[in-house]
Coordinates of C-alpha atoms in Angstrom, one line a residue:
M1 CA 0.0 0.1 -0.2
K2 CA 2.6 2.7 1.1
H3 CA 4.5 1.7 -2.5
L4 CA 1.3 2.9 -4.3
V5 CA -0.6 5.5 -2.4
T6 CA 1.3 8.2 -0.5
T7 CA -0.4 10.6 2.0
L8 CA 1.3 13.8 1.9
L9 CA 1.2 16.0 4.9
L10 CA 1.6 19.4 3.3
A11 CA 3.2 22.2 4.9
T12 CA 0.0 24.7 5.9
G13 CA 0.7 28.3 6.9
W14 CA 3.8 28.9 4.7
P15 CA 5.7 31.9 5.8
F16 CA 4.4 34.3 2.7
A17 CA 5.0 37.2 5.5
H18 CA 8.8 36.9 4.3
A19 CA 7.4 38.0 0.7
G20 CA 5.6 40.8 2.8
A21 CA 2.3 39.4 2.8
T22 CA -0.1 40.8 5.6
E23 CA -2.5 37.7 5.8
A24 CA -2.6 34.0 4.9
G25 CA -3.5 33.2 1.5
D26 CA -7.1 32.4 0.4
P27 CA -7.1 29.0 -1.8
A28 CA -10.2 29.7 -3.3
R29 CA -8.6 33.1 -5.0
G30 CA -5.6 30.9 -5.7
Q31 CA -8.0 27.9 -7.8
A32 CA -9.3 30.9 -9.8
I33 CA -5.8 32.3 -10.3
H34 CA -4.4 28.4 -11.2
L35 CA -7.6 27.3 -13.5
E36 CA -9.2 30.5 -14.8
G37 CA -6.4 33.2 -15.2
R38 CA -8.7 35.2 -12.8
L39 CA -7.2 37.6 -10.3
P40 CA -8.9 38.0 -6.8
D41 CA -10.0 41.6 -7.9
G42 CA -11.8 39.8 -10.7
S43 CA -9.5 41.2 -13.8
R44 CA -7.8 38.8 -16.2
L45 CA -4.4 37.2 -15.5
R46 CA -1.6 38.4 -17.9
A47 CA 1.4 36.3 -18.6
R48 CA 4.4 37.7 -20.3
R49 CA 6.7 35.9 -22.4
T50 CA 10.2 36.9 -24.0
D51 CA 9.6 35.8 -27.5
L52 CA 6.1 34.9 -27.7
P53 CA 2.8 37.5 -27.7
D54 CA 1.2 37.9 -24.1
M55 CA -1.6 35.7 -22.9
T56 CA -4.4 37.1 -20.7
G57 CA -7.3 35.4 -19.1
P58 CA -7.9 31.2 -19.4
A59 CA -4.9 31.2 -21.7
A60 CA -2.5 32.4 -19.4
A61 CA -3.8 30.2 -16.4
C62 CA -1.0 27.9 -14.6
A63 CA -3.4 24.9 -15.8
Q64 CA -2.8 25.7 -19.3
C65 CA 0.7 23.7 -19.3
H66 CA 1.2 22.6 -15.4
R67 CA -2.2 20.8 -15.9
R68 CA -5.3 21.0 -13.3
S69 CA -3.9 18.8 -11.0
G70 CA -0.4 20.7 -10.9
M71 CA 1.7 17.4 -11.4
G72 CA 2.9 18.8 -14.9
D73 CA 3.1 17.2 -18.1
Q74 CA 5.3 16.1 -20.7
E75 CA 4.9 16.2 -24.6
G76 CA 7.8 15.1 -26.7
R77 CA 10.9 16.7 -25.4
L78 CA 9.0 19.4 -23.5
R79 CA 9.0 18.7 -19.7
V80 CA 6.5 20.9 -17.5
P81 CA 7.3 20.0 -13.8
P82 CA 5.0 20.1 -11.3
I83 CA 3.9 22.9 -9.0
T84 CA 2.4 21.2 -6.4
A85 CA 3.5 22.9 -3.0
A86 CA 5.2 19.5 -1.8
S87 CA 7.2 19.6 -5.0
L88 CA 8.2 23.1 -4.7
L89 CA 9.0 22.7 -0.9
A90 CA 11.7 19.8 -1.7
P91 CA 15.1 20.1 -3.7
G92 CA 15.1 19.4 -7.4
R93 CA 16.6 15.9 -7.8
T94 CA 17.5 14.6 -11.3
A95 CA 15.5 11.9 -12.2
A96 CA 14.5 10.3 -15.5
V97 CA 11.0 11.2 -16.5
G98 CA 11.0 9.6 -20.2
R99 CA 12.1 6.2 -21.6
A100 CA 15.7 5.8 -23.0
A101 CA 17.8 2.7 -24.0
P102 CA 21.2 2.1 -22.2
G103 CA 23.5 4.8 -23.6
I104 CA 20.7 7.1 -25.1
E105 CA 19.6 9.8 -23.2
I106 CA 15.9 11.7 -24.7
A107 CA 16.9 15.7 -24.1
G108 CA 14.3 17.5 -21.9
T109 CA 13.5 14.7 -19.7
R110 CA 15.4 15.1 -16.5
T111 CA 15.0 17.9 -13.9
E112 CA 18.1 19.4 -12.6
R113 CA 19.3 20.1 -9.0
R114 CA 18.0 23.2 -7.2
P115 CA 17.3 24.4 -3.6
A116 CA 13.9 24.2 -2.3
Y117 CA 11.8 27.0 -2.7
T118 CA 11.3 29.8 -0.4
A119 CA 8.2 32.2 0.0
D120 CA 10.8 34.7 -1.8
S121 CA 12.3 32.5 -4.2
F122 CA 8.9 31.5 -5.4
A123 CA 7.6 34.7 -5.6
R124 CA 10.7 35.9 -7.7
A125 CA 10.1 32.9 -10.1
L126 CA 6.9 34.2 -10.8
R127 CA 7.4 37.7 -11.5
T128 CA 11.1 37.7 -13.3
G129 CA 11.6 33.6 -14.2
V130 CA 14.5 33.3 -12.0
D131 CA 14.5 30.0 -9.9
P132 CA 16.1 29.7 -6.4
A133 CA 19.7 28.3 -7.8
G134 CA 19.6 31.8 -9.6
G135 CA 19.3 29.9 -13.2
V136 CA 16.7 31.3 -15.9
L137 CA 13.5 29.5 -16.5
A138 CA 12.7 27.9 -19.6
P139 CA 11.5 31.2 -21.9
W140 CA 8.1 29.3 -22.4
M141 CA 7.5 29.7 -18.5
P142 CA 5.5 32.9 -18.6
R143 CA 6.2 36.1 -16.2
Y144 CA 3.5 37.3 -14.1
A145 CA 3.0 40.7 -12.3
L146 CA 1.5 39.5 -9.2
D147 CA 1.3 41.4 -6.0
D148 CA 2.4 39.8 -2.8
A149 CA -1.4 38.7 -1.9
A150 CA -2.3 37.1 -4.9
V151 CA 1.1 35.1 -4.6
A152 CA 0.0 33.8 -1.3
D153 CA -3.4 33.1 -2.7
L154 CA -1.8 30.7 -5.4
F155 CA 0.3 28.9 -2.9
A156 CA -2.4 28.5 -0.6
W157 CA -3.9 26.6 -3.4
L158 CA -0.8 24.4 -4.5
E159 CA -0.8 23.2 -1.1
R160 CA -4.0 21.5 -1.7
L161 CA -2.7 19.8 -5.3
G162 CA -0.6 16.9 -5.6
P163 CA -0.7 13.2 -4.9
V164 CA -3.1 12.0 -2.4
G165 CA -4.3 8.7 -0.4
G166 CA -5.7 6.9 2.6
A167 CA -8.0 8.6 4.4
S168 CA -7.7 11.6 2.1
L169 CA -8.8 9.5 -1.2
R170 CA -12.5 9.0 -1.3
G171 CA -13.3 5.6 -2.1
L172 CA -10.0 3.8 -0.9
V173 CA -10.7 1.8 2.3
D174 CA -8.6 -0.7 3.8
H175 CA -6.5 -1.4 1.1
T176 CA -9.8 -1.4 -1.2
L177 CA -10.4 0.6 -3.9
H178 CA -14.4 1.2 -4.6
L179 CA -15.3 1.9 -8.1
A180 CA -18.7 1.9 -9.5
T181 CA -20.5 1.4 -13.0
I182 CA -23.7 2.8 -13.4
V183 CA -27.0 1.0 -15.5
T184 CA -29.9 3.2 -16.7
P185 CA -33.0 1.7 -16.8
D186 CA -33.2 2.5 -20.6
A187 CA -30.1 0.4 -21.8
P188 CA -30.3 -1.9 -24.2
A189 CA -30.2 -5.6 -22.6
A190 CA -26.9 -6.6 -24.7
R191 CA -25.7 -3.6 -23.4
R192 CA -26.1 -3.9 -20.0
E193 CA -25.2 -7.5 -20.1
A194 CA -21.4 -7.0 -21.4
V195 CA -21.0 -4.2 -18.6
E196 CA -21.9 -6.1 -16.0
T197 CA -20.7 -9.3 -16.4
T198 CA -17.5 -8.3 -18.1
L199 CA -16.4 -5.5 -15.7
S200 CA -17.5 -7.7 -12.5
A201 CA -15.1 -10.7 -13.9
W202 CA -12.6 -7.8 -14.1
A203 CA -13.1 -6.1 -10.7
R204 CA -12.5 -9.6 -9.2
Q205 CA -9.3 -10.2 -10.5
Q206 CA -7.7 -6.8 -10.9
R207 CA -5.0 -5.7 -7.7
F208 CA -2.9 -2.4 -7.8
G209 CA -0.2 -4.0 -5.7
D210 CA -1.8 -4.8 -2.5
V211 CA -5.1 -3.1 -3.1
R212 CA -7.8 -4.9 -4.8
V213 CA -10.8 -3.6 -6.3
A214 CA -14.6 -3.6 -5.0
L215 CA -17.0 -2.7 -8.1
H216 CA -20.5 -1.7 -7.1
V217 CA -23.3 -1.8 -9.7
W218 CA -25.7 1.5 -9.4
R219 CA -28.8 0.2 -11.3
L220 CA -31.3 3.2 -11.6
T221 CA -34.8 3.2 -12.0
G222 CA -37.8 5.2 -13.1
D223 CA -37.7 8.7 -15.0
A224 CA -34.3 10.2 -16.1
A225 CA -35.8 12.9 -13.3
G226 CA -35.2 11.0 -10.2
W227 CA -31.6 9.5 -11.3
T228 CA -29.7 12.3 -9.6
A229 CA -31.5 11.9 -6.2
Q230 CA -30.6 8.1 -6.6
L231 CA -26.9 8.6 -7.3
Q232 CA -26.4 10.9 -4.6
Q233 CA -27.8 8.7 -2.1
R234 CA -25.7 5.8 -3.7
L235 CA -22.5 7.7 -3.6
A236 CA -23.6 8.7 0.1
E237 CA -23.9 5.2 1.1
Q238 CA -20.9 3.8 -0.5
P239 CA -18.1 6.4 -1.5
V240 CA -16.3 5.7 -4.6
Y241 CA -13.3 6.8 -6.5
A242 CA -14.8 6.7 -10.0
V243 CA -17.1 5.3 -12.4
V244 CA -15.9 2.7 -14.9
S245 CA -17.6 2.2 -18.0
G246 CA -21.4 1.9 -17.4
A247 CA -24.6 1.2 -19.5
G248 CA -27.1 3.8 -20.8
A249 CA -28.9 4.9 -24.1
A250 CA -30.0 8.0 -25.7
Q251 CA -30.1 10.0 -21.9
W252 CA -27.0 10.3 -20.2
T253 CA -26.9 14.0 -19.3
P254 CA -28.3 13.5 -15.4
V255 CA -25.5 11.0 -14.7
E256 CA -22.8 13.1 -16.4
A257 CA -24.1 16.2 -14.5
F258 CA -23.7 14.1 -11.2
C259 CA -20.1 12.9 -11.9
E260 CA -19.3 16.5 -12.5
A261 CA -21.3 17.9 -9.7
A262 CA -19.3 15.4 -7.8
S263 CA -15.9 15.6 -9.1
L264 CA -16.3 12.0 -9.6
P265 CA -14.1 10.8 -12.8
C266 CA -17.2 8.7 -15.2
V267 CA -14.9 6.5 -17.5
F268 CA -16.3 5.5 -21.3
P269 CA -19.4 4.5 -20.5
L270 CA -21.5 2.8 -23.4
V271 CA -24.5 5.2 -24.5
D272 CA -25.6 6.0 -27.6
A273 CA -24.1 9.5 -27.7
A274 CA -21.9 11.8 -25.5
P275 CA -24.1 14.6 -24.4
A276 CA -23.6 18.4 -25.4
P277 CA -20.4 19.5 -23.3
P278 CA -22.1 22.3 -20.6
P279 CA -21.4 26.0 -20.8
A280 CA -18.5 25.6 -18.3
G281 CA -16.9 22.3 -20.0
R282 CA -16.6 18.7 -19.1
H283 CA -13.7 18.2 -16.9
H284 CA -14.8 14.4 -15.4
A285 CA -16.8 12.7 -17.9
L286 CA -14.8 10.9 -20.9
Y287 CA -16.6 9.2 -24.1
L288 CA -15.4 6.6 -26.7
S289 CA -17.5 8.3 -28.8
E290 CA -19.5 11.2 -29.8
G291 CA -22.2 9.1 -31.4
L292 CA -24.6 10.1 -33.9
S293 CA -23.3 13.4 -34.3
A294 CA -19.3 12.4 -35.3
E295 CA -21.2 9.6 -37.5
A296 CA -22.9 12.6 -39.5
R297 CA -20.3 15.2 -40.0
V298 CA -18.4 12.3 -41.3
A299 CA -21.0 11.4 -44.1
A300 CA -21.4 15.3 -44.6
R301 CA -17.6 15.7 -45.5
A302 CA -17.6 12.2 -47.5
V303 CA -20.6 14.0 -49.6
A304 CA -18.8 17.0 -50.1
A305 CA -15.8 14.9 -51.8
L306 CA -17.9 12.7 -53.9
G307 CA -17.0 13.3 -57.7
T308 CA -20.5 12.9 -58.9
V309 CA -22.7 15.3 -56.7
P310 CA -26.0 13.3 -56.1
A311 CA -29.1 14.9 -57.7
R312 CA -31.0 15.5 -54.2
V313 CA -30.2 14.0 -51.1
Q314 CA -33.1 12.5 -48.8
V315 CA -32.6 12.2 -45.1
W316 CA -34.8 9.8 -43.1
F317 CA -35.0 9.6 -39.3
D318 CA -37.4 8.2 -37.1
S319 CA -36.6 9.3 -33.8
D320 CA -35.2 12.5 -31.8
A321 CA -31.6 10.7 -31.9
G322 CA -31.8 10.4 -35.6
H323 CA -33.4 14.3 -35.8
G324 CA -30.5 15.6 -34.4
A325 CA -28.0 13.5 -36.6
A326 CA -29.8 15.0 -39.5
Q327 CA -29.9 18.7 -38.6
V328 CA -25.9 18.1 -37.9
F329 CA -25.5 16.6 -41.1
Q330 CA -27.5 19.2 -42.9
S331 CA -25.5 21.8 -41.4
A332 CA -22.2 20.3 -42.1
L333 CA -22.6 20.2 -45.5
A334 CA -20.4 22.8 -47.4
A335 CA -22.1 25.8 -49.3
G336 CA -23.0 24.5 -52.4
S337 CA -23.7 21.2 -51.7
P338 CA -26.9 19.4 -53.3
D339 CA -30.5 19.9 -52.0
V340 CA -31.2 18.4 -48.7
Q341 CA -34.7 17.0 -47.8
L342 CA -35.1 16.2 -43.9
R343 CA -38.1 13.7 -43.8
D344 CA -39.4 12.2 -40.4
L345 CA -40.7 8.9 -40.8
R346 CA -42.9 9.1 -37.6
V347 CA -44.9 11.9 -39.4
Q348 CA -44.2 11.0 -43.1
P349 CA -44.0 7.3 -43.1
I350 CA -42.8 5.4 -46.3
T351 CA -45.6 2.7 -47.5
A352 CA -44.4 -0.6 -48.5
G353 CA -43.4 -0.8 -52.2
Q354 CA -43.2 3.2 -52.4
P355 CA -40.1 3.9 -54.8
L356 CA -37.1 5.2 -52.6
G357 CA -35.6 7.3 -54.7
A358 CA -34.0 7.9 -58.3
A359 CA -30.7 6.2 -59.1
N360 CA -28.7 9.5 -59.5
E361 CA -30.1 10.3 -55.8
L362 CA -28.5 9.6 -52.0
V363 CA -30.6 8.8 -49.0
V364 CA -29.0 9.3 -45.4
A365 CA -31.0 7.2 -43.0
W366 CA -30.2 7.6 -39.2
L367 CA -32.6 4.3 -38.6
P368 CA -32.0 1.4 -36.5
T369 CA -31.6 -2.2 -37.9
Q370 CA -35.2 -2.9 -37.7
Q371 CA -36.5 -0.3 -39.8
V372 CA -33.9 -0.1 -42.5
Q373 CA -34.7 -3.8 -42.9
A374 CA -38.2 -3.0 -43.9
L375 CA -37.4 -0.5 -46.0
L376 CA -34.8 -2.2 -48.1
A377 CA -37.2 -4.8 -49.4
P378 CA -38.3 -3.7 -53.0
P379 CA -40.5 -5.1 -55.2
A380 CA -39.3 -8.5 -57.3
A381 CA -39.1 -5.9 -60.2
L382 CA -36.2 -3.9 -58.7
R383 CA -33.4 -6.4 -59.3
Q384 CA -30.7 -4.1 -60.7
A385 CA -28.5 -1.8 -58.6
D386 CA -28.4 1.0 -61.0
A387 CA -32.5 1.0 -60.4
L388 CA -32.0 2.0 -56.6
P389 CA -30.5 4.9 -54.9
A390 CA -27.3 5.2 -53.1
V391 CA -28.1 4.9 -49.5
W392 CA -25.7 5.4 -46.6
L393 CA -26.6 4.2 -43.2
S394 CA -25.5 5.0 -39.5
G395 CA -22.9 2.1 -38.5
Q396 CA -23.9 2.9 -35.1
L397 CA -27.7 2.1 -35.3
A398 CA -28.0 -0.1 -38.4
P399 CA -24.4 -2.1 -38.4
A400 CA -23.9 -3.8 -41.8
E401 CA -23.2 -7.6 -39.7
A402 CA -27.3 -7.0 -38.5
L403 CA -28.5 -6.3 -42.0
D404 CA -29.6 -9.2 -44.3
L405 CA -30.3 -7.4 -47.6
A406 CA -30.9 -8.3 -51.6
P407 CA -27.5 -8.6 -53.8
A408 CA -28.9 -5.2 -55.6
W409 CA -29.1 -3.7 -52.1
R410 CA -25.6 -4.7 -51.2
A411 CA -24.0 -2.9 -54.0
R412 CA -25.5 0.4 -53.1
V413 CA -25.6 0.9 -49.4
R414 CA -22.7 2.5 -47.6
W415 CA -22.3 3.0 -43.6
A416 CA -20.9 6.0 -41.9
S417 CA -19.1 4.8 -39.0
L418 CA -16.4 5.7 -36.2
R419 CA -15.3 1.9 -35.7
S420 CA -13.2 -0.9 -37.7
T421 CA -14.7 -2.9 -40.0
P422 CA -15.6 -6.4 -38.7
E423 CA -12.7 -8.0 -40.4
R424 CA -10.1 -5.6 -38.9
W425 CA -12.2 -6.1 -35.2
R426 CA -11.9 -9.7 -35.2
A427 CA -7.8 -9.3 -36.0
T428 CA -7.4 -7.4 -33.5
A429 CA -9.5 -9.2 -31.1
V430 CA -7.4 -11.9 -31.4
T431 CA -4.4 -10.2 -29.8
S432 CA -6.0 -8.0 -27.5
L433 CA -9.7 -8.6 -26.3
Q434 CA -9.7 -12.3 -26.6
P435 CA -6.6 -13.1 -24.2
W436 CA -8.1 -10.6 -21.7
L437 CA -11.5 -12.5 -21.6
R438 CA -9.4 -15.7 -21.4
T439 CA -7.7 -14.1 -18.0
L440 CA -11.0 -13.3 -16.8
G441 CA -12.7 -16.9 -17.1
L442 CA -14.9 -15.8 -19.6
D443 CA -15.1 -17.3 -23.1
P444 CA -12.8 -15.4 -25.8
L445 CA -14.7 -17.3 -28.8
Q446 CA -17.9 -15.2 -27.6
A447 CA -16.4 -12.4 -27.7
T448 CA -18.4 -9.1 -29.0
P449 CA -17.8 -5.3 -29.7
L450 CA -19.5 -4.2 -26.8
Q451 CA -17.1 -6.1 -24.8
G452 CA -14.5 -4.8 -26.5
E453 CA -15.5 -1.2 -25.4
V454 CA -15.9 -2.3 -21.8
Y455 CA -12.5 -3.6 -22.5
A456 CA -11.2 -0.1 -23.6
A457 CA -12.7 1.3 -20.2
A458 CA -11.1 -1.0 -17.8
Y459 CA -8.1 -1.0 -19.8
F460 CA -7.4 3.0 -20.3
F461 CA -8.3 3.7 -16.4
T462 CA -6.2 0.5 -15.2
D463 CA -3.0 1.9 -17.4
A464 CA -3.9 5.4 -15.9
L465 CA -3.9 4.3 -12.2
Q466 CA -0.7 2.8 -13.1
R467 CA 1.1 5.5 -15.0
S468 CA 0.2 8.0 -11.6
R469 CA 2.7 6.0 -9.8
G470 CA 0.3 6.2 -6.5
A471 CA -0.4 9.7 -7.5
W472 CA -3.9 9.0 -7.3
S473 CA -5.7 12.4 -7.1
V474 CA -8.7 12.5 -9.2
E475 CA -7.5 15.1 -11.7
H476 CA -4.0 13.5 -12.3
V477 CA -5.5 10.3 -12.9
L478 CA -7.5 12.1 -15.9
E479 CA -4.7 13.4 -17.2
R480 CA -3.0 10.1 -17.4
L481 CA -6.0 8.8 -19.1
E482 CA -5.7 11.5 -21.8
A483 CA -2.1 10.6 -22.1
G484 CA -2.4 7.1 -22.7
V485 CA -5.5 6.9 -24.9
N486 CA -3.5 6.8 -28.3
N487 CA -4.6 4.2 -30.7
R488 CA -3.5 1.6 -28.7
A489 CA -4.5 -2.3 -28.7
A490 CA -7.6 -1.5 -26.6
A491 CA -9.0 0.8 -29.4
G492 CA -10.0 -2.2 -31.6
T493 CA -13.6 -1.5 -31.7
Y494 CA -12.7 1.9 -33.2
L495 CA -10.7 3.1 -36.1
R496 CA -8.6 5.1 -33.7
L497 CA -8.9 6.7 -30.3
S498 CA -6.9 9.6 -29.1
L499 CA -7.6 12.0 -26.0
G500 CA -5.4 15.8 -26.1
Q501 CA -5.7 18.2 -23.4
G502 CA -9.2 19.0 -22.6
Q503 CA -10.5 16.9 -25.2
R504 CA -13.4 14.5 -23.6
V505 CA -14.2 12.1 -26.6
A506 CA -11.7 9.7 -27.8
A507 CA -13.0 8.4 -31.5
Q508 CA -11.6 11.2 -33.4
V509 CA -12.0 9.8 -37.3
G510 CA -14.4 8.1 -39.3
Q511 CA -14.9 6.6 -42.6
I512 CA -17.5 5.5 -45.0
Q513 CA -17.3 1.6 -45.4
G514 CA -19.1 -0.8 -47.9
W515 CA -19.5 -4.1 -49.1
A516 CA -16.4 -5.1 -51.7
P517 CA -17.6 -6.3 -55.4
P518 CA -17.8 -8.4 -57.0
D519 CA -19.6 -10.5 -54.3
H520 CA -20.3 -7.6 -51.9
R521 CA -19.7 -9.8 -48.7
T522 CA -16.8 -8.2 -47.1
L523 CA -17.2 -4.9 -45.6
V524 CA -14.1 -2.3 -46.7
P525 CA -13.4 1.1 -46.3
M526 CA -14.9 3.5 -49.1
S527 CA -13.4 6.7 -48.3
P528 CA -10.1 8.2 -46.6
V529 CA -10.2 8.4 -42.9
L530 CA -12.3 11.7 -42.1
N531 CA -12.2 14.3 -39.3
A532 CA -15.1 13.2 -36.7
N533 CA -14.6 16.4 -34.7
R534 CA -16.7 19.2 -34.6

């Protein structure tokens, strides 16, 4: 336990009077400086740099480089050191923080020896860029015109940052790390089964040194309006460190709002779509995919790249989620794109045998498998592919492997998808998902993409805790999650996963897929990889 979770007794009441302060710093005001770039008087913090333009407000905030946790960061050869009080009050030491082979040193990955900071040297470093040893800090470290009171406020906040453990860490009790997964009543049965069975098997075997994992399944009931109260009660009865994976459907916003209010990491739930980010931003909720909206942007970009412009684009939907995707698709089309007509099949249904469109038209359908199967059943007279419109479907709502279509339709149907083709997914599963399921005592031959998404959540969460080296503050582990999600084997369900600083949706790209001629039995890419971001 002591090797993994360190309880730091941070020095309080650090003698800022040496720098001229007349009262102890206010951590709330220091937090505003660190996270928002807002000074105690409400004005915007200004960062001066020697060779770059000045920055103000949030762009000048300490967290932009040193992160919300204060634990610093590293990207390539650039290392940003920790600024927690525990780090500042200890002498610097030479220590490798990057990877290097014998005889090979990676420049920029070592810290230099320096004396511990004092109140005077901390204020001097902020104002002039000179460290306690008299050395000049890197040119990308800004200089700040902060008065003594603001310096004291900032350090009072930095005293609260850094590694935490033992009784200070919510959900860690008696060598047991308590985690939760949340299941909403509208979650599809297959999704619930994949999350509960697979994640429970993982929790029974997962260890972090001498810390074991206890998983609590929080099954919600009733309308979404009552979920927040249920979650608050569950958290009060059993404090947990994080929510890992989870099973939902179209409505997940109350769960995310609860996690944000409780500062509770909510890591990669299986839901139809990531909720729209709140005005204040999203800090504790991470998603594998934005869902239909991302597919819609991929489809719009693919339409813009078509060599032959369709005479007309029909966009069909029969749900609120589909309507949202249709609107995103329409707004994402570039100026001068073909005529787009939205059709809500709940209001304007398509009758059996009705022509779906001309051969030079495109139908983009945000419809589930059953609805697609019923619509793409043309009369026997329509046997030639060139008599049918091109049809693009949602890879999430109506995956190719779930449909049984006539040969003529198989030649005309495409999918907008963020996920790998079934063949690529199966190849990746052999080397990643299936061995993992085998270690959990689950049947690897019955592996499913849903289990692959649970695997990604468990894998990346485990990796982040291990990368944190016992510094299990919530903010630091979330930052390690960002750094760890980068097109690794656990991403096999998706074309690619990555997270940059401040990003909260990992699936960044998509493509158009279709059945390869001449037999139209193998799903292959039909477009380049396209940006799925806003």
